[in-house]
Tab-separated table of C-alpha atoms and ligand atoms in Angstrom:
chain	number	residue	atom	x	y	z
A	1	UNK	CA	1.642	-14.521	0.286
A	2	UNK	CA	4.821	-14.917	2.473
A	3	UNK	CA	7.505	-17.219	1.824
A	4	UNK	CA	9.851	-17.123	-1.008
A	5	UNK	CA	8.269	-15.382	-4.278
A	6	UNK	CA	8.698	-16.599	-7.714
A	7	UNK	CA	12.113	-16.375	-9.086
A	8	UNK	CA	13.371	-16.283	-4.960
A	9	UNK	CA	12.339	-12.312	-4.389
A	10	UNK	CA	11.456	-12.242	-0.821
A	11	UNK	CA	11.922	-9.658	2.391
A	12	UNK	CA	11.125	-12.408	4.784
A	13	UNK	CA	14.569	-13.183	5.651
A	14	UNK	CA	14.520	-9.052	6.527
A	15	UNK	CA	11.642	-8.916	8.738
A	16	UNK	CA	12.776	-9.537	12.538
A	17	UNK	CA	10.667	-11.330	14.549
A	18	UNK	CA	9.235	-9.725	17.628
A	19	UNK	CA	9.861	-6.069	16.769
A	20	UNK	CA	7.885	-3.331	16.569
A	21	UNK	CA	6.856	-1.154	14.311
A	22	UNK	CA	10.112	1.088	14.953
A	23	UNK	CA	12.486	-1.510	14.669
A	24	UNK	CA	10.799	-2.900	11.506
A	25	UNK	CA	11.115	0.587	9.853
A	26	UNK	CA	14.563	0.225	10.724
A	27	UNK	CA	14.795	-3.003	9.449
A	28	UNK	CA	12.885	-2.402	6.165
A	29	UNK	CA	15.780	0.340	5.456
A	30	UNK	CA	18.312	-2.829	4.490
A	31	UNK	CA	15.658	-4.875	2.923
A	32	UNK	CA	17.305	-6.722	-0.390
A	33	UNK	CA	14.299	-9.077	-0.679
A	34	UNK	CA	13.695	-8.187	-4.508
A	35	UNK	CA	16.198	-5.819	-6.857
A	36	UNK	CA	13.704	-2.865	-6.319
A	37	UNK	CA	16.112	-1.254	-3.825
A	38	UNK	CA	18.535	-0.839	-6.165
A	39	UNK	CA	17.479	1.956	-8.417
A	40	UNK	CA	15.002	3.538	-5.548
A	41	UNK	CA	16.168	6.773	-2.749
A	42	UNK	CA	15.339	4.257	-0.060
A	43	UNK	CA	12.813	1.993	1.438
A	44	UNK	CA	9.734	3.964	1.958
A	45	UNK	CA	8.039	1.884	5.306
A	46	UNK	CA	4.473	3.077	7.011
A	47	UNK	CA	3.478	5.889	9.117
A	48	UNK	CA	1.288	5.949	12.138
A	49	UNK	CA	0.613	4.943	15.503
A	50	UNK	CA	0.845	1.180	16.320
A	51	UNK	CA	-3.122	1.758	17.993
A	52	UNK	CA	-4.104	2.915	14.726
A	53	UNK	CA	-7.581	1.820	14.266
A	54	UNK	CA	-7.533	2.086	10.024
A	55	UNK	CA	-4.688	0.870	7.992
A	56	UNK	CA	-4.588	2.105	4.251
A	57	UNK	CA	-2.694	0.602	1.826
A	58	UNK	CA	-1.419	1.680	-1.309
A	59	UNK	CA	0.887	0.604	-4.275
A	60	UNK	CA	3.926	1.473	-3.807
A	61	UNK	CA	5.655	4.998	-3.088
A	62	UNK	CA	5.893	7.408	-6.187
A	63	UNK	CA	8.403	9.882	-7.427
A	64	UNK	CA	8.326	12.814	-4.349
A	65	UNK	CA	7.947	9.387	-1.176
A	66	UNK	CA	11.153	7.834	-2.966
A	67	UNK	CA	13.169	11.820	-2.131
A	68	UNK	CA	11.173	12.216	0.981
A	69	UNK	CA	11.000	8.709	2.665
A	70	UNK	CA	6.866	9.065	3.457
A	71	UNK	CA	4.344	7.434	1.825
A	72	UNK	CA	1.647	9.507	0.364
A	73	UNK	CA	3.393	12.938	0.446
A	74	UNK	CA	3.141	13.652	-3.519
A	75	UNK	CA	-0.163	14.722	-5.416
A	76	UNK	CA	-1.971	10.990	-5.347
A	77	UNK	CA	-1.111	11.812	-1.254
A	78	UNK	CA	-3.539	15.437	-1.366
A	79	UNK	CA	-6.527	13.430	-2.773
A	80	UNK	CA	-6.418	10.957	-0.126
A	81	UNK	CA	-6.099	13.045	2.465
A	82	UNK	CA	-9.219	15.295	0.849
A	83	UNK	CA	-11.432	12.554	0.710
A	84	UNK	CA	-10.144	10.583	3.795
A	85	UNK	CA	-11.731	13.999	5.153
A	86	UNK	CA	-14.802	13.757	3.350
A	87	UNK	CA	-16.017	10.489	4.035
A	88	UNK	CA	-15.290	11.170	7.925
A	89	UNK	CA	-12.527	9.539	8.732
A	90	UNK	CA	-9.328	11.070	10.908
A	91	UNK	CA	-6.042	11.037	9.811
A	92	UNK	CA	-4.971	10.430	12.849
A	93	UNK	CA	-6.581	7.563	13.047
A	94	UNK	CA	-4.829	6.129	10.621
A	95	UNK	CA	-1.492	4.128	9.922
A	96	UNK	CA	-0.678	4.624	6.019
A	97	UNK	CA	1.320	2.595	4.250
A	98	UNK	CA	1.752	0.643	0.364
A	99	UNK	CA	1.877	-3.068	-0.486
A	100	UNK	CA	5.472	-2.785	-2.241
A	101	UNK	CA	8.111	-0.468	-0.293
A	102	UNK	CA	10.332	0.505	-2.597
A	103	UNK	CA	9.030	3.016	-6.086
A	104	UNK	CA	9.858	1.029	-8.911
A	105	UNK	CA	10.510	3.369	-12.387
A	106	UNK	CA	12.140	3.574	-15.692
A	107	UNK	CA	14.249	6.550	-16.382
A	108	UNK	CA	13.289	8.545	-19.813
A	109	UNK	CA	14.306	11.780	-21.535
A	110	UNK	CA	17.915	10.944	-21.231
A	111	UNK	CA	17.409	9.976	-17.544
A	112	UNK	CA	15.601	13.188	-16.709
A	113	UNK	CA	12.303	11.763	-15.754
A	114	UNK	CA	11.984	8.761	-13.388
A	115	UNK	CA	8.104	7.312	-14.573
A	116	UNK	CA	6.279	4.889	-12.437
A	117	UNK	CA	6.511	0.813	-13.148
A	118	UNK	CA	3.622	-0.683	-12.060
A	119	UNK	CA	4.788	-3.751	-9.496
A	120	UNK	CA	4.348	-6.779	-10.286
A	121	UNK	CA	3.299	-10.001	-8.617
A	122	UNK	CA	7.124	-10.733	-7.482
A	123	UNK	CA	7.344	-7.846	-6.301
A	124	UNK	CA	3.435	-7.990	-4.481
A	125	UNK	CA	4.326	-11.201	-3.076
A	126	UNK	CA	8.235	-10.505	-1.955
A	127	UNK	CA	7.306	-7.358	-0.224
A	128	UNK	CA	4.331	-9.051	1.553
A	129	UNK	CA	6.084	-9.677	4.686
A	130	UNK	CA	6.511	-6.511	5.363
A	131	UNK	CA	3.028	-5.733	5.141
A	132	UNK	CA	1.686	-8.764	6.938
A	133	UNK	CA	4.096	-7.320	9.734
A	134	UNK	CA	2.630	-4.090	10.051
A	135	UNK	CA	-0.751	-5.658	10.437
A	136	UNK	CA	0.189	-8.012	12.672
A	137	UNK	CA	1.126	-5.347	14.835
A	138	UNK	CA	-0.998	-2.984	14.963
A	139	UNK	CA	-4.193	-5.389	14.447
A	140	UNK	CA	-6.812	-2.960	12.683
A	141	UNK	CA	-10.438	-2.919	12.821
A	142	UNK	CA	-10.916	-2.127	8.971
A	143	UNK	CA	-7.779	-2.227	6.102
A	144	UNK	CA	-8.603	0.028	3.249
A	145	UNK	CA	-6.984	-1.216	0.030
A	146	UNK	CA	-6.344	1.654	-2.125
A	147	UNK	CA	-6.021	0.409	-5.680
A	148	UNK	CA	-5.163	-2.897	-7.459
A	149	UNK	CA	-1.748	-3.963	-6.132
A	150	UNK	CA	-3.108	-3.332	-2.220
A	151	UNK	CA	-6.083	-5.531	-3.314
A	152	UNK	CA	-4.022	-8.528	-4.835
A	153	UNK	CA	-1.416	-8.229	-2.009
A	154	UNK	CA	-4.066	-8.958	0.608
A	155	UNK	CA	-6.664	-10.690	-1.376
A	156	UNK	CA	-4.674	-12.475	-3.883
A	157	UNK	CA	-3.505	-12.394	-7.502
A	158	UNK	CA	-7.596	-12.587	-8.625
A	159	UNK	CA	-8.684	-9.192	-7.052
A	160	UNK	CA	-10.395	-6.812	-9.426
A	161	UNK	CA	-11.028	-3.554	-7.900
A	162	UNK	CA	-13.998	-3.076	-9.854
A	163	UNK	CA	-15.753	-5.970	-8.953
A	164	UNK	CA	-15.018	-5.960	-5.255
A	165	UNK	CA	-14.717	-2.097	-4.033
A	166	UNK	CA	-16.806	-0.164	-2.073
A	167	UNK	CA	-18.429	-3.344	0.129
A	168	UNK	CA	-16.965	-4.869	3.044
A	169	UNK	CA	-15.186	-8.059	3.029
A	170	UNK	CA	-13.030	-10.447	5.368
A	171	UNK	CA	-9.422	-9.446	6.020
A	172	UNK	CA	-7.674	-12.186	5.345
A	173	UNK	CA	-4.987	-13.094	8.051
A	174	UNK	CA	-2.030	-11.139	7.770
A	175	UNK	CA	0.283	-14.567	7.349
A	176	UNK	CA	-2.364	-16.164	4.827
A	177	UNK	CA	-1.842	-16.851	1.408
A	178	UNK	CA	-5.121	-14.606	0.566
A	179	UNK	CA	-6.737	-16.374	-2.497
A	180	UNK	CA	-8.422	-19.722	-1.022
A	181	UNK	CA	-7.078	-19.294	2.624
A	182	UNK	CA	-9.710	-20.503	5.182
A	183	UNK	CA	-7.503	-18.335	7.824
A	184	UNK	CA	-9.429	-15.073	8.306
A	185	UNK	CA	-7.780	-11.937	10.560
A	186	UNK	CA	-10.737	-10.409	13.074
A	187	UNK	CA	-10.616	-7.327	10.975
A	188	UNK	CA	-12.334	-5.903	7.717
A	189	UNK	CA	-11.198	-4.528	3.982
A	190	UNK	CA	-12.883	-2.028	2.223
A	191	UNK	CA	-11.280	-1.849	-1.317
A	192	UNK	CA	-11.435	1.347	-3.740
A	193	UNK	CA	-9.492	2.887	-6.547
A	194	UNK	CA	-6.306	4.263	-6.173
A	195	UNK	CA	-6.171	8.344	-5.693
A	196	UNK	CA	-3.995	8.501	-8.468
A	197	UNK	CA	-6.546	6.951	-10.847
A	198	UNK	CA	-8.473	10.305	-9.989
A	199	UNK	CA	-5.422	12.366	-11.588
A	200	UNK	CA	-5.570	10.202	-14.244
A	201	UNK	CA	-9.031	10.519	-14.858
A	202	UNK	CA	-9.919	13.095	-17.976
A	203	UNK	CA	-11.848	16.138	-16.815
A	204	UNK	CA	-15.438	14.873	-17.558
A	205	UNK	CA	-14.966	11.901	-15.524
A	206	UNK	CA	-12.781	13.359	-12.324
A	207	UNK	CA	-15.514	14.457	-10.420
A	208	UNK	CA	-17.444	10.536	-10.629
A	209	UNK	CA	-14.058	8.799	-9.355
A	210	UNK	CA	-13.286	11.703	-6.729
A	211	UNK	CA	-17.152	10.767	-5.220
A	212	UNK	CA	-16.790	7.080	-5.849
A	213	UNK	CA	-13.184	7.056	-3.451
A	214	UNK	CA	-15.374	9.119	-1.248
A	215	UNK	CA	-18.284	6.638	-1.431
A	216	UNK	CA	-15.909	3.682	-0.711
A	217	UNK	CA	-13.964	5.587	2.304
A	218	UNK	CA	-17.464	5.962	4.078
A	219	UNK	CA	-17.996	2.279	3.821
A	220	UNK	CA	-14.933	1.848	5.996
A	221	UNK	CA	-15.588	5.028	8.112
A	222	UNK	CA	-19.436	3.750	8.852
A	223	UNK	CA	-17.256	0.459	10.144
A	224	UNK	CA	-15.308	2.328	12.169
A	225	UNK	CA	-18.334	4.131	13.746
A	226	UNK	CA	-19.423	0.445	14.576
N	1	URA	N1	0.982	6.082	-4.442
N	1	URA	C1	0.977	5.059	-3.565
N	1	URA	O1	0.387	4.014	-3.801
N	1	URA	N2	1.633	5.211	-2.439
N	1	URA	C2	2.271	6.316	-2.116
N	1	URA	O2	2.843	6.349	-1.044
N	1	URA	C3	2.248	7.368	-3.046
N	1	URA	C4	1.603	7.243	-4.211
C-alpha cells in the first residue's frame, strides 16, 4: 500500500532511495509521514542482519520499545522469543520488526498510564513504505506476520488472522498494493496471532494460543528447513 494514505499520511517522501538498512533506520528517526511521531519516544525501526533469512512483523512498538527504541523488548517480546525457540527457529536468523513504527496510545489516570491504540488503516498504509523497504532489502525466504495489523499491511485491509494463519501463502511484493495485486515477491508469509493476544488470553485458554503461535512458527520454520 505505498503512495499517499487516506487523509495524505504517508512516510514515502521519508524513505531514501538506495539506502540500506542503516541509513533507513536513520532516516525513519525524522519520519513525519502520519502525526504518530508526535506523542511517541521515537521511531522504533527493525533489528537484524540485512541476510536475515525470516522477517517477523508485528504491530507496532508498545509501551517499554517506545523508552527503549527496540522492537519486541517488553513482555509481548518474551513470548516470541519463547516460542520462536520452540518451533525451531533462530533468533539470529531473524530481522524483527512491526508494520507501524511509531506506538500509538492514549494517556489515562491523569496522564500516568500511556495504553495502547490499536493503528489504524492510515496509519497501516502511511507507514508501509517503511516496511516494503526493509523487505526489499533484505529479500526473505518466509515473512511471519504476527497479528492483524502485520497481516493487513502486507495482505491488505481484508486479512483475518483467523481465517488465514498457520498455512503458507504468497508474499506479496514488497511495492504491491496487497489485496488484488497480481505482483507476487519470491518469498512466503506465514500469519499467526500476535504474542500479546497470549497475555491477553484468560488462564484456561493461555496454554491453546501459546501452542497455536507455536504451531504457526513451525509452519514457517519447516519452510525455512526447505
Ligand atoms: N508489540 C508489537 O507488535 N511490536 C513490538 O515491538 C512490541 C509489542
Amino acid at each position: 500500500m505505498p503512495g499517499p494514505g487516506p487523509e495524505g499520511y504517508d512516510a514515502g517522501p521519508f524513505v531514501p532511495e538506495k539506502a540500506d538498512l542503516r541509513r533507513l533506520r536513520e532516516a525513519a528517526a525524522g519520519c513525519r509521514g502520519c502525526p504518530l511521531y508526535r506523542d511517541a519516544t521515537q521511531t522504533v525501526f527493525g533489528t537484524g542482519e540485512a541476510s536475515a533469512r525470516v522477517v517477523l512483523v508485528g504491530e507496532q512498538p508498545g509501551d517499554q520499545e517506545d523508552r527503549q527504541g527496540e522492537p519486541f523488548v517488553g513482555p509481548a517480546g518474551g513470548v516470541l522469543k519463547r516460542a520462536l525457540a520452540e518451533a525451531g527457529i533462530d533468533p539470529a536468523e531473524a530481522y524483527v520488526t512491526n508494520a507501524v513504527k511509531h506506538f500509538k496510545f492514549e494517556r489515562q489516570e491523569r496522564g500516568k498510564r500511556r495504553i495502547h491504540k490499536t493503528p489504524g488503516l492510515r496509519e497501516i498504509s502511511a507507514c508501509k513504505p517503511w516496511l516494503a523497504s526493509e523487505l526489499r532489502l533484505i529479500d526473505p525466504e518466509v515473512v511471519v506476520a504476527l497479528g492483524a495489523t502485520a497481516g493487513k499491511s502486507l495482505l491488505g485491509p481484508s486479512f483475518r488472522v483467523t481465517q488465514q494463519r498457520g498455512v503458507p501463502l504468497l508474499l506479496p511484493a514488497p511495492d504491491g498494493t496487497g489485496e488484488g495485486d497480481e505482483s507476487e515477491g519470491a518469498g512466503a508469509l506465514v500469519a499467526t496471532i500476535h504474542p500479546s493476544a497470549v497475555l491477553r488470553a484468560d488462564a484456561a485458554a493461555r496454554a491453546e494460543a501459546y501452542a497455536g503461535l507455536v504451531s504457526d512458527l513451525g509452519v514457517a520454520a519447516r519452510l525455512l528447513r526447505g
